[in-house]
Coordinates of C-alpha atoms and ligand atoms in Angstrom, one line a residue:
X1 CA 0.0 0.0 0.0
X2 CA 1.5 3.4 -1.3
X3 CA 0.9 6.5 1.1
X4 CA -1.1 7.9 -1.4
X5 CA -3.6 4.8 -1.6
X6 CA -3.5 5.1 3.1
X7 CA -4.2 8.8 2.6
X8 CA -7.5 8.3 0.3
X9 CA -8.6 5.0 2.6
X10 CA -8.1 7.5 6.1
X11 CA -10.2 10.0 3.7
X12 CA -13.2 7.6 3.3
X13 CA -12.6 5.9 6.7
X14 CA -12.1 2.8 4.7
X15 CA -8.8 2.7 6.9
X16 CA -8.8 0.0 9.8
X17 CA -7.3 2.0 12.8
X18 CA -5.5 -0.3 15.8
X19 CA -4.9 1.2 19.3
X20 CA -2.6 -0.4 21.4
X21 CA -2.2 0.4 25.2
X22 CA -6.1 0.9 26.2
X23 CA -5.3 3.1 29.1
X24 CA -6.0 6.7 29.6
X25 CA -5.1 7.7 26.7
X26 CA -5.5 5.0 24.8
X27 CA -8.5 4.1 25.2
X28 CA -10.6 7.4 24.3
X29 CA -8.8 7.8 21.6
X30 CA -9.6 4.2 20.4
X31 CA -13.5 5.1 20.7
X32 CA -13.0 8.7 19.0
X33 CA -12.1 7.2 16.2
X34 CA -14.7 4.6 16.5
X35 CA -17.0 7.1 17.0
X36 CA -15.8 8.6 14.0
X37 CA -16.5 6.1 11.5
X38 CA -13.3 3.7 11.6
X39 CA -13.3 0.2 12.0
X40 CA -11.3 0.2 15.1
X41 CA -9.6 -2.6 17.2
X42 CA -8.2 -1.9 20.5
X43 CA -5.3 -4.1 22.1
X44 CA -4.3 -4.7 25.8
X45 CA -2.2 -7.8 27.1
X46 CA -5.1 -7.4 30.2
X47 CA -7.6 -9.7 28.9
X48 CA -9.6 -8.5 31.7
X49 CA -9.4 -5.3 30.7
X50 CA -10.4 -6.0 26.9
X51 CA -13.6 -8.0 28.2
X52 CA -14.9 -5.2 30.0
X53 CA -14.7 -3.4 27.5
X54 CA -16.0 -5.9 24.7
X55 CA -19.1 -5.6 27.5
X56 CA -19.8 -1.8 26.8
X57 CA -17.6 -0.8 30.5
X58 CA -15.3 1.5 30.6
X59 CA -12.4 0.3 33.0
X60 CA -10.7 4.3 33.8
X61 CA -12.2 5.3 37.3
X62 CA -12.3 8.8 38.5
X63 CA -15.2 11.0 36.9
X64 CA -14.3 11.2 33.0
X65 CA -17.2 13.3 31.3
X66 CA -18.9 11.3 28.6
X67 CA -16.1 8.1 28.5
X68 CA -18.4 5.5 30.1
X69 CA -21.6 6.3 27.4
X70 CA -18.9 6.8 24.6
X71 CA -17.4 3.2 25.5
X72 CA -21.1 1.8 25.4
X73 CA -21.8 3.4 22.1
X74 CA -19.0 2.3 20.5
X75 CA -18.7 -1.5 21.7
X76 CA -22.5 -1.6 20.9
X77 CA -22.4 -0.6 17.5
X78 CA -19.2 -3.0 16.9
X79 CA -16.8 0.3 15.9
X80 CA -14.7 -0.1 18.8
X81 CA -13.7 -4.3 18.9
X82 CA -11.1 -5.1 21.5
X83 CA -8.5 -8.2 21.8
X84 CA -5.8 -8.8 23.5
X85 CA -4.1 -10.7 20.4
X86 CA -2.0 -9.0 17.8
X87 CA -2.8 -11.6 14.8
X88 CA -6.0 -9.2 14.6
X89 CA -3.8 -6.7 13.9
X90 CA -3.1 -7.3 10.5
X91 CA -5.4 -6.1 8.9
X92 CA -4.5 -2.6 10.8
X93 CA -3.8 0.5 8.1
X94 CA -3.2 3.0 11.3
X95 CA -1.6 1.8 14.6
X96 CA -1.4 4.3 17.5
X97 CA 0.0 3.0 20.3
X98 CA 0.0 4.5 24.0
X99 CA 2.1 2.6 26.6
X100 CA 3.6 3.4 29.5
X101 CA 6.6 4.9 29.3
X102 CA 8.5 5.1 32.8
X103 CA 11.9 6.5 34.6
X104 CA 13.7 4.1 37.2
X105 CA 15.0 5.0 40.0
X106 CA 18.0 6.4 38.3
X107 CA 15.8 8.6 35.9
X108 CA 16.7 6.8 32.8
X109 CA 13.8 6.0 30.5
X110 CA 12.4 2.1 30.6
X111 CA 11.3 1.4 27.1
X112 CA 10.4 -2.3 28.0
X113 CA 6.5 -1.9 27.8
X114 CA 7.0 0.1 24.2
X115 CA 9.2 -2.9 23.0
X116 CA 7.2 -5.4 23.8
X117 CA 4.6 -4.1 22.0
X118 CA 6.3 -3.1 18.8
X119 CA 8.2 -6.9 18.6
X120 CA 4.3 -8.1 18.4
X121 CA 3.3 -5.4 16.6
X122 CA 5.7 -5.9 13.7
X123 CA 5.5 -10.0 13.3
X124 CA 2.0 -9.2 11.8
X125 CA 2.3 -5.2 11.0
X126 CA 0.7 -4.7 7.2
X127 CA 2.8 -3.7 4.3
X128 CA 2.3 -0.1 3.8
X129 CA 1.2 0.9 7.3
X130 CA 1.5 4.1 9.8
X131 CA 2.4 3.5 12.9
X132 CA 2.2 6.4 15.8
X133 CA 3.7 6.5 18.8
X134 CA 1.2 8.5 21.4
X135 CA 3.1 8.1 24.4
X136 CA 6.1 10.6 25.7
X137 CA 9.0 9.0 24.9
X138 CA 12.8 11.0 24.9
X139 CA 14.3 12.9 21.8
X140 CA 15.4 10.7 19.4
X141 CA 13.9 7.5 20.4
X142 CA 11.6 7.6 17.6
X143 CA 14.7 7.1 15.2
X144 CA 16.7 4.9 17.2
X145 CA 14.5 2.5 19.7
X146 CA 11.1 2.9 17.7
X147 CA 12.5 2.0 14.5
X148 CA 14.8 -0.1 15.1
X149 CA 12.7 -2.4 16.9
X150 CA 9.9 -2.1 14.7
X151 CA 12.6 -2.6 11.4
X152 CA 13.9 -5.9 13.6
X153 CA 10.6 -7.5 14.5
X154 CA 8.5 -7.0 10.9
X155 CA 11.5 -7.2 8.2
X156 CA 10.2 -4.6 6.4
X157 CA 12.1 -0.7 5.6
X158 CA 11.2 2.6 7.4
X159 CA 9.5 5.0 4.8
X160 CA 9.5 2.6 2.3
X161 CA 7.4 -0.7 3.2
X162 CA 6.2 1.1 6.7
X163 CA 5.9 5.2 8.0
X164 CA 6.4 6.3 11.2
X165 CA 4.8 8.6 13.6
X166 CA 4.6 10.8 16.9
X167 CA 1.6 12.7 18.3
X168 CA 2.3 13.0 21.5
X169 CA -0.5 12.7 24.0
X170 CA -1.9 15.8 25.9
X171 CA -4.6 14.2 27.9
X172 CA -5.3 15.0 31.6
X173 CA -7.3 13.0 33.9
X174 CA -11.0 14.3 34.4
X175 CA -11.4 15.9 31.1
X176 CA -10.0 12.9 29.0
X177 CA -12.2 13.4 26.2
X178 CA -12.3 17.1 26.5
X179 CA -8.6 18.0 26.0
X180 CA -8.1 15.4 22.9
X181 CA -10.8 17.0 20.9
X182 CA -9.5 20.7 21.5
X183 CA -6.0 20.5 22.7
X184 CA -3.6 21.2 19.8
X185 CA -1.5 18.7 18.9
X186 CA 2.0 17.9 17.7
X187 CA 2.4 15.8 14.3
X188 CA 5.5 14.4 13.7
X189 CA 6.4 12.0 10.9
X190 CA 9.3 9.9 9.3
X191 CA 8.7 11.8 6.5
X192 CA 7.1 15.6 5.5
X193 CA 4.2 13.8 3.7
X194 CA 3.8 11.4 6.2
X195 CA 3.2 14.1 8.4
X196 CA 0.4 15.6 5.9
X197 CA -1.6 12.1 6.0
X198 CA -1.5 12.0 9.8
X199 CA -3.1 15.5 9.9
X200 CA -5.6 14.5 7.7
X201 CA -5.9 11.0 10.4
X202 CA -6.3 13.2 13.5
X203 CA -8.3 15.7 12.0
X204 CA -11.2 13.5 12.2
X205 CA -11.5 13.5 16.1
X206 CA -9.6 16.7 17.3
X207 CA -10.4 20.4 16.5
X208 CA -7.6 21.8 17.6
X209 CA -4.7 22.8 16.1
X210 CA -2.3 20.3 14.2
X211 CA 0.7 21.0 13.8
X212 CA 2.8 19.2 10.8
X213 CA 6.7 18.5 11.8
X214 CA 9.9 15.8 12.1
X215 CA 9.3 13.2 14.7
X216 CA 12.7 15.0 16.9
X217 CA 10.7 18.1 17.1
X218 CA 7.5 16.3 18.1
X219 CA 9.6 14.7 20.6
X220 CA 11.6 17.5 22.0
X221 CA 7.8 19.2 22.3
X222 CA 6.1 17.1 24.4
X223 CA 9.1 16.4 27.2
X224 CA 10.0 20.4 27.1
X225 CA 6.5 21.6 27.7
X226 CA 6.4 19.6 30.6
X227 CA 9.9 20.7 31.9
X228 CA 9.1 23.9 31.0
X229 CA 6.1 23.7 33.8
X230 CA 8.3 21.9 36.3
X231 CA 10.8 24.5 36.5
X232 CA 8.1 26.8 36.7
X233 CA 6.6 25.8 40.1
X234 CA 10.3 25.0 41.4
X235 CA 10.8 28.8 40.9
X236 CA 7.9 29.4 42.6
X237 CA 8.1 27.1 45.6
X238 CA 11.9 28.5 46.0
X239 CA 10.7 32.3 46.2
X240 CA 8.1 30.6 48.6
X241 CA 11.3 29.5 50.6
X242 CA 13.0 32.5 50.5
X243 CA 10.0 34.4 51.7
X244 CA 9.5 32.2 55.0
X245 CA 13.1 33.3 56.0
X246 CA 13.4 37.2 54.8
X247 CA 9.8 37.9 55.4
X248 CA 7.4 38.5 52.9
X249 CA 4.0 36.9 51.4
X250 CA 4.7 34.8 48.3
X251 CA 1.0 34.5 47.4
X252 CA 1.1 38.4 47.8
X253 CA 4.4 38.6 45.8
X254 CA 2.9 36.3 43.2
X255 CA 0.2 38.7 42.3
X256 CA 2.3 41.4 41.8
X257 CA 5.1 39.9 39.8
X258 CA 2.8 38.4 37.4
X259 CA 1.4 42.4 37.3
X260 CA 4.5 43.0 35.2
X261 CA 4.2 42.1 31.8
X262 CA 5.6 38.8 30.5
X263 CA 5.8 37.5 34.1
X264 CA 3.5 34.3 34.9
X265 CA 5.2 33.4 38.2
X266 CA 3.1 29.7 38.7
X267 CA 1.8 28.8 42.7
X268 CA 4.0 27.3 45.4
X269 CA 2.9 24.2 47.0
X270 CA 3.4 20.6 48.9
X271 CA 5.3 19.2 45.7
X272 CA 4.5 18.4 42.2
X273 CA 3.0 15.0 41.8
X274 CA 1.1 13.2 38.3
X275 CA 1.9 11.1 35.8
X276 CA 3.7 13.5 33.5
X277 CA 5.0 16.8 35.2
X278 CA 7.6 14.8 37.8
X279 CA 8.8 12.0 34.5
X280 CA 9.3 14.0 31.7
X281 CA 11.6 16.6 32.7
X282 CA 14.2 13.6 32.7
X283 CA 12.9 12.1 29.5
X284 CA 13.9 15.5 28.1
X285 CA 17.8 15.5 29.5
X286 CA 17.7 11.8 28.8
X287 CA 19.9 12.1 25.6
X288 CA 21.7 15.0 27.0
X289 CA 23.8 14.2 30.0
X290 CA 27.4 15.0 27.9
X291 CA 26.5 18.9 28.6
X292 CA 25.4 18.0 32.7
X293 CA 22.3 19.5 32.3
X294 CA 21.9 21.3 36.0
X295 CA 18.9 24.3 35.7
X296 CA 16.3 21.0 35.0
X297 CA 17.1 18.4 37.6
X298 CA 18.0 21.1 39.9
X299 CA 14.3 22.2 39.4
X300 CA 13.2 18.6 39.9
X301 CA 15.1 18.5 43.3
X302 CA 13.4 21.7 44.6
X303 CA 9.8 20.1 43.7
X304 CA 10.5 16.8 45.1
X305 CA 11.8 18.0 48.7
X306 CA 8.6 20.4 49.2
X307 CA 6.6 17.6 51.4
X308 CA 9.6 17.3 53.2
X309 CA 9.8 21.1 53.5
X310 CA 5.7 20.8 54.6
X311 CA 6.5 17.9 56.8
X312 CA 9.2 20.2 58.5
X313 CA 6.8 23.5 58.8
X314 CA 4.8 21.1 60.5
X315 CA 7.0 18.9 63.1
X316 CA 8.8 22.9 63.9
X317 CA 5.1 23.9 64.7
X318 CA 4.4 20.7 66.8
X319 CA 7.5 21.2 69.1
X320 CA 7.6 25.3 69.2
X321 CA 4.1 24.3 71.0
X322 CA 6.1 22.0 73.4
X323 CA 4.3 19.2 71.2
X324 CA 6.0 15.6 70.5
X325 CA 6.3 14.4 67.5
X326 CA 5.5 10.7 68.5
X327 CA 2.2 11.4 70.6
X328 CA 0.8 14.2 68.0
X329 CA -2.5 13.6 66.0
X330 CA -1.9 15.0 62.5
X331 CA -4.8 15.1 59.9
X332 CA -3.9 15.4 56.6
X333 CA -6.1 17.1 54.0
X334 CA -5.8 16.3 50.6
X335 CA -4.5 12.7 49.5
X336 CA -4.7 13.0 45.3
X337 CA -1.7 14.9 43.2
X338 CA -4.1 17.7 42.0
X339 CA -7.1 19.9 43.5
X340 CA -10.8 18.0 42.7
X341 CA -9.5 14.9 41.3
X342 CA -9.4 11.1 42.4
X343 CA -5.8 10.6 41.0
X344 CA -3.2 9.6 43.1
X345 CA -0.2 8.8 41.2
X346 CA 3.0 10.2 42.7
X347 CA 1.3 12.1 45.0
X348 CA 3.0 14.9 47.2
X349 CA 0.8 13.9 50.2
X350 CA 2.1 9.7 50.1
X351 CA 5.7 11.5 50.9
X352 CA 4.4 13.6 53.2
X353 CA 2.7 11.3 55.2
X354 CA 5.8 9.0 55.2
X355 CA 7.9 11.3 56.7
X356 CA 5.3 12.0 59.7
X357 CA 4.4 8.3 60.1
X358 CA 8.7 7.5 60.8
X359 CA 8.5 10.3 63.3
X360 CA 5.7 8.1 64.5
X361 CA 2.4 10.7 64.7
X362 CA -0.4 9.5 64.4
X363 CA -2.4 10.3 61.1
X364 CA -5.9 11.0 60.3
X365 CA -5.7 11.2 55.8
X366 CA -9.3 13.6 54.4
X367 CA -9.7 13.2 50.3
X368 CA -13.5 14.0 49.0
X369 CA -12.5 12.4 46.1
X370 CA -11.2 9.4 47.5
X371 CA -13.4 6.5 49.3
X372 CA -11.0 5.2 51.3
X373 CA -10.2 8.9 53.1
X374 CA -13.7 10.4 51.9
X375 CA -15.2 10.8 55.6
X376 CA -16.7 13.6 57.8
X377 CA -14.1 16.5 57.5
X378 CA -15.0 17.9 61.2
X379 CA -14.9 14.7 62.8
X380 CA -10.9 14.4 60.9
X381 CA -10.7 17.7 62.6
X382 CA -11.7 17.3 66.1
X383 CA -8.8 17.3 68.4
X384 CA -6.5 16.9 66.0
X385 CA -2.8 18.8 67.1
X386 CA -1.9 20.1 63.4
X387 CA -4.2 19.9 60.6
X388 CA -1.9 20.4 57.1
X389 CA -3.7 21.3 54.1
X390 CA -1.8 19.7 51.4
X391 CA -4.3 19.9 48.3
X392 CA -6.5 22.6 47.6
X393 CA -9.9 20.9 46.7
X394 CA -12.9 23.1 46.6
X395 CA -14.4 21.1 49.9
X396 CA -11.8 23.0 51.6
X397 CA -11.3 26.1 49.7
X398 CA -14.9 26.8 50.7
X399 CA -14.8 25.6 53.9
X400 CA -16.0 27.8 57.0
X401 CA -12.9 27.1 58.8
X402 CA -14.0 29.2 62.0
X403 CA -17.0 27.4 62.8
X404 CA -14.7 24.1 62.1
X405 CA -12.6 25.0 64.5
X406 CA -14.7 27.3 66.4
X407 CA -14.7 24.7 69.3
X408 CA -10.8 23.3 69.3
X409 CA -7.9 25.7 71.3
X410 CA -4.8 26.8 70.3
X411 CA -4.6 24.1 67.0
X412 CA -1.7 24.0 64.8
X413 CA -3.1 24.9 60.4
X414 CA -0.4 24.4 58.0
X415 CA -2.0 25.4 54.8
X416 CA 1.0 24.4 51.8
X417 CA -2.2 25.6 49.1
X418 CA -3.7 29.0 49.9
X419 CA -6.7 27.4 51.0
X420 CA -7.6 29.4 54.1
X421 CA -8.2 32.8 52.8
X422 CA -8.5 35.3 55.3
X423 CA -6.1 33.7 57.8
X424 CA -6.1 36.1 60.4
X425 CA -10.0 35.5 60.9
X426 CA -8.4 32.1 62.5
X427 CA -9.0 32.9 66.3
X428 CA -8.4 29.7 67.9
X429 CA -5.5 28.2 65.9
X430 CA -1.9 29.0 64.9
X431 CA -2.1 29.3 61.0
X432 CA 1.2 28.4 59.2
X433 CA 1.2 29.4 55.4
X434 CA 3.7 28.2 53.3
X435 CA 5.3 31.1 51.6
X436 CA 4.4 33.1 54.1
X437 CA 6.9 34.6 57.1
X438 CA 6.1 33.6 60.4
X439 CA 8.5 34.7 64.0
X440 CA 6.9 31.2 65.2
X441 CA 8.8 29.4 62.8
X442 CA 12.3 28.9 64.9
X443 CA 14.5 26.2 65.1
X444 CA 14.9 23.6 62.2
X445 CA 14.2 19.7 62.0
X446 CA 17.3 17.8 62.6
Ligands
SAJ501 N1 1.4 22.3 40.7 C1 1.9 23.2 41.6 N2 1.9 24.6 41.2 C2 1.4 25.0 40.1 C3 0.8 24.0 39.2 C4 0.8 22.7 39.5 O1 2.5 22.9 42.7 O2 1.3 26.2 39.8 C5 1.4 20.9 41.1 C6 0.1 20.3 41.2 O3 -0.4 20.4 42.5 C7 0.3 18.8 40.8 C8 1.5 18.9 39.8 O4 2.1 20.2 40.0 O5 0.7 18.1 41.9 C9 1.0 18.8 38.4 O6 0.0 19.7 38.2 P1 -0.5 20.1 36.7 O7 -1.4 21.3 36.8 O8 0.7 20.3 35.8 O9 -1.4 18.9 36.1 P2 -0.9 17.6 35.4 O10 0.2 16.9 36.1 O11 -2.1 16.8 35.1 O12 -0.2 18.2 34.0 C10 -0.9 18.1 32.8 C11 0.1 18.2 31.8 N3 -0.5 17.8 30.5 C12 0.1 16.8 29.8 O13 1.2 16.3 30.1 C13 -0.7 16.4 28.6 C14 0.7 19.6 31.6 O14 1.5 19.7 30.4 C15 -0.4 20.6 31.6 O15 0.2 21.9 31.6 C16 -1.3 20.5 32.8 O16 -1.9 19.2 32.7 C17 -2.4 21.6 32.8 O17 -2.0 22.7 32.5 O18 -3.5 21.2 33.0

């Protein structure tokens, strides 16, 4: 099959599209091209998984607007057929595939998931196929790891008996289907026109922007936009820092600074958690580590030590009231990685609450959005000796917090979000703010 002859099949959905990887990401987009017309097969080595599906179920938790009636729709009509067996995929003319792609402990990329699936892929890949890589994967993988494996395992030529592709995902969880309609989107491809047919691919289920380029640039996009955020909030949680010790108001400051123009100092927090923002910063510097980048993992370190900065606003507080550690009730509000959502992954609060659980306090954990922690906030409250706010979810943003703690005496608030707004209204507790200078705050934890 010529380009040409994949280009007019995508144009009258004739094309069989192949998702492998029915994740987060993977799976809406499967059904958004189901839903679009395509004969579509989704693959995932859970078999489990694929049967739910097959049964009309979508398998994501946390609230994902429209997912669970699209996932119905889709197996209903027989658009969207899933497996868990790459023989179906030969008949595939477009293969996107969205695995994980994670950092051990040493921050090096693990490509073992992405292999694995492109060794299948390419003992049955069709002659003439596109095959796009979705996931966020380190410049120049595409033309060394991708290739290569998928040259190995199928026999066959890059750009002339198979084309390569990257679109780089931009999903994020709770509005799943919502950001790959209207986010833009990156295309890279092996070659210019290859590029051109993928716009014409994605074009039937996204509305934003797409934006024809080389699979490096696509690449280099994708991990540096998320870098580019990372440093941001390490900036920002730094000048949070600084403020506790020469006095000042970083949430004050912020507003300000961002007054000037071309300023858009980000908020300081209890750390940077997700499945993106703390990984891809090292995917970026992967390839780079002849120059030592230092301005990105520095960034990185500042970010990951901010529950530990949290945890040590807190145990200071604790002892400057005469408190020990060891026979102190802590509740912790906030257990997910962002504000209003179910999703835990690398969470901020799970370090935080390791560091006070080896100093032996006793913890009470509050998440709205999470059933294990989801109970009666004032009954968390009650008694507690330090209550730290560590994500700022509406329940507590609009919180009354004097008539929560109209009834407790001389309390210990840590808020690390800006929750609390008018702070001072506080009468019966002391109220710590990160970023925010305080004469209480003395002596540091050993
Ligand atoms: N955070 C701060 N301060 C900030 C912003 C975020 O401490 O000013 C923390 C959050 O609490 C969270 C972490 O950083 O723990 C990540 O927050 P995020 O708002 O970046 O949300 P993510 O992790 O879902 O990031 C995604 C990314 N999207 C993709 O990778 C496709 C990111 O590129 C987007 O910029 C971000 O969503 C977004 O803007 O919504």
């Amino acid at each position: 099959m010529t380009l040409a002859t994949l280009h007019d099949k995508i144009q009258t959905k004739e094309a069989v599209v192949a998702v492998i990887g029915l994740g987060y990401v993977g799976l809406p987009v499967a059904c958004m091209f189901a839903q679009a017309g395509f004969k579509t097969i989704g693959l995932d080595i859970d078999a489990e998984r694929v049967a739910q599906i097959n049964q009309g179920k979508n398998p994501i938790e946390g609230i994902e607007p429209g997912l669970d009636d699209l996932v119905a729709q889709v197996t209903e009509n027989h658009n969207l057929q899933c497996t868990s067996h790459y023989d179906e995929l030969k008949q595939a003319d477009v293969i996107t595939i969205s695995v994980q792609t994670p950092v051990d402990d040493d921050h090096l990329p693990r490509y073992e998931h992405m292999k694995s699936a492109l060794t299948a892929l390419g003992n049955v890949l069709k002659q003439g196929a596109l095959v796009i890589i979705e996931s966020t994967i380190s410049p120049r993988t595409m033309q060394t790891i991708i290739q290569e494996t998928l040259e190995a395992s199928s026999g066959m030529r890059l750009n002339e008996d198979f084309y390569l592709g990257h679109c780089p995902e931009r999903v994020m969880p709770g509005r799943l289907l919502y950001n790959i309609e209207n986010m833009s989107r990156v295309i890279g491809g092996s070659l210019p026109e290859v590029a051109d047919v993928m716009v014409s691919f994605y074009r039937n289920i996204v509305k934003g922007d797409l934006d024809p380029t080389d699979l490096l640039t696509a690449e280099l996009v994708k991990t540096t936009e998320n870098a580019y955020r990372d440093v941001q909030i390490a900036f920002a949680n730094e000048v949070a820092k600084i403020c506790e010790v020469v006095g000042g108001d970083v949430w004050k400051l912020r507003e300000l600074v961002n007054k000037s123009p071309g300023r858009n100092m980000l908020y300081p927090g209890a750390g940077v958690g997700g499945h993106c923002i703390p990984k891809d910063p090292w995917l970026l510097i992967s390839g780079a580590q002849s120059i030592s980048p230092t301005l990105i993992p520095s960034a990185r370190v500042v970010n990951s030590g901010m529950p530990a900065h949290v945890w040590q606003l807190t145990s200071n507080s604790l002892e400057n009231q005469g408190k020990t550690i060891a026979t102190a009730t802590i509740a912790v509000l906030g257990y997910a990685y962002l504000e209003n959502s179910d999703d835990t992954r690398n969470s901020p609060s799970a370090d935080f609450v390791q560091y006070a659980q080896t100093a032996g306090a006793n913890l009470r954990i509050h998440d709205p959005f999470i059933e294990a922690y989801a109970t009666d906030l004032s009954t968390v409250l009650q008694g507690a000796d330090a209550i730290v706010i560590l994500v700022a979810h509406n329940q507590y943003k609009e919180a009354d917090w004097n008539t929560l703690l109209n009834n407790t005496s001389n309390q210990i608030i840590v808020d690390a979000r800006h929750v609390i707004p008018t702070p001072e209204q506080i009468e019966h507790a002391q109220v710590i703010i990160l970023g925010k200078y305080s004469n209480k705050r003395t002596k540091k934890v050993k």
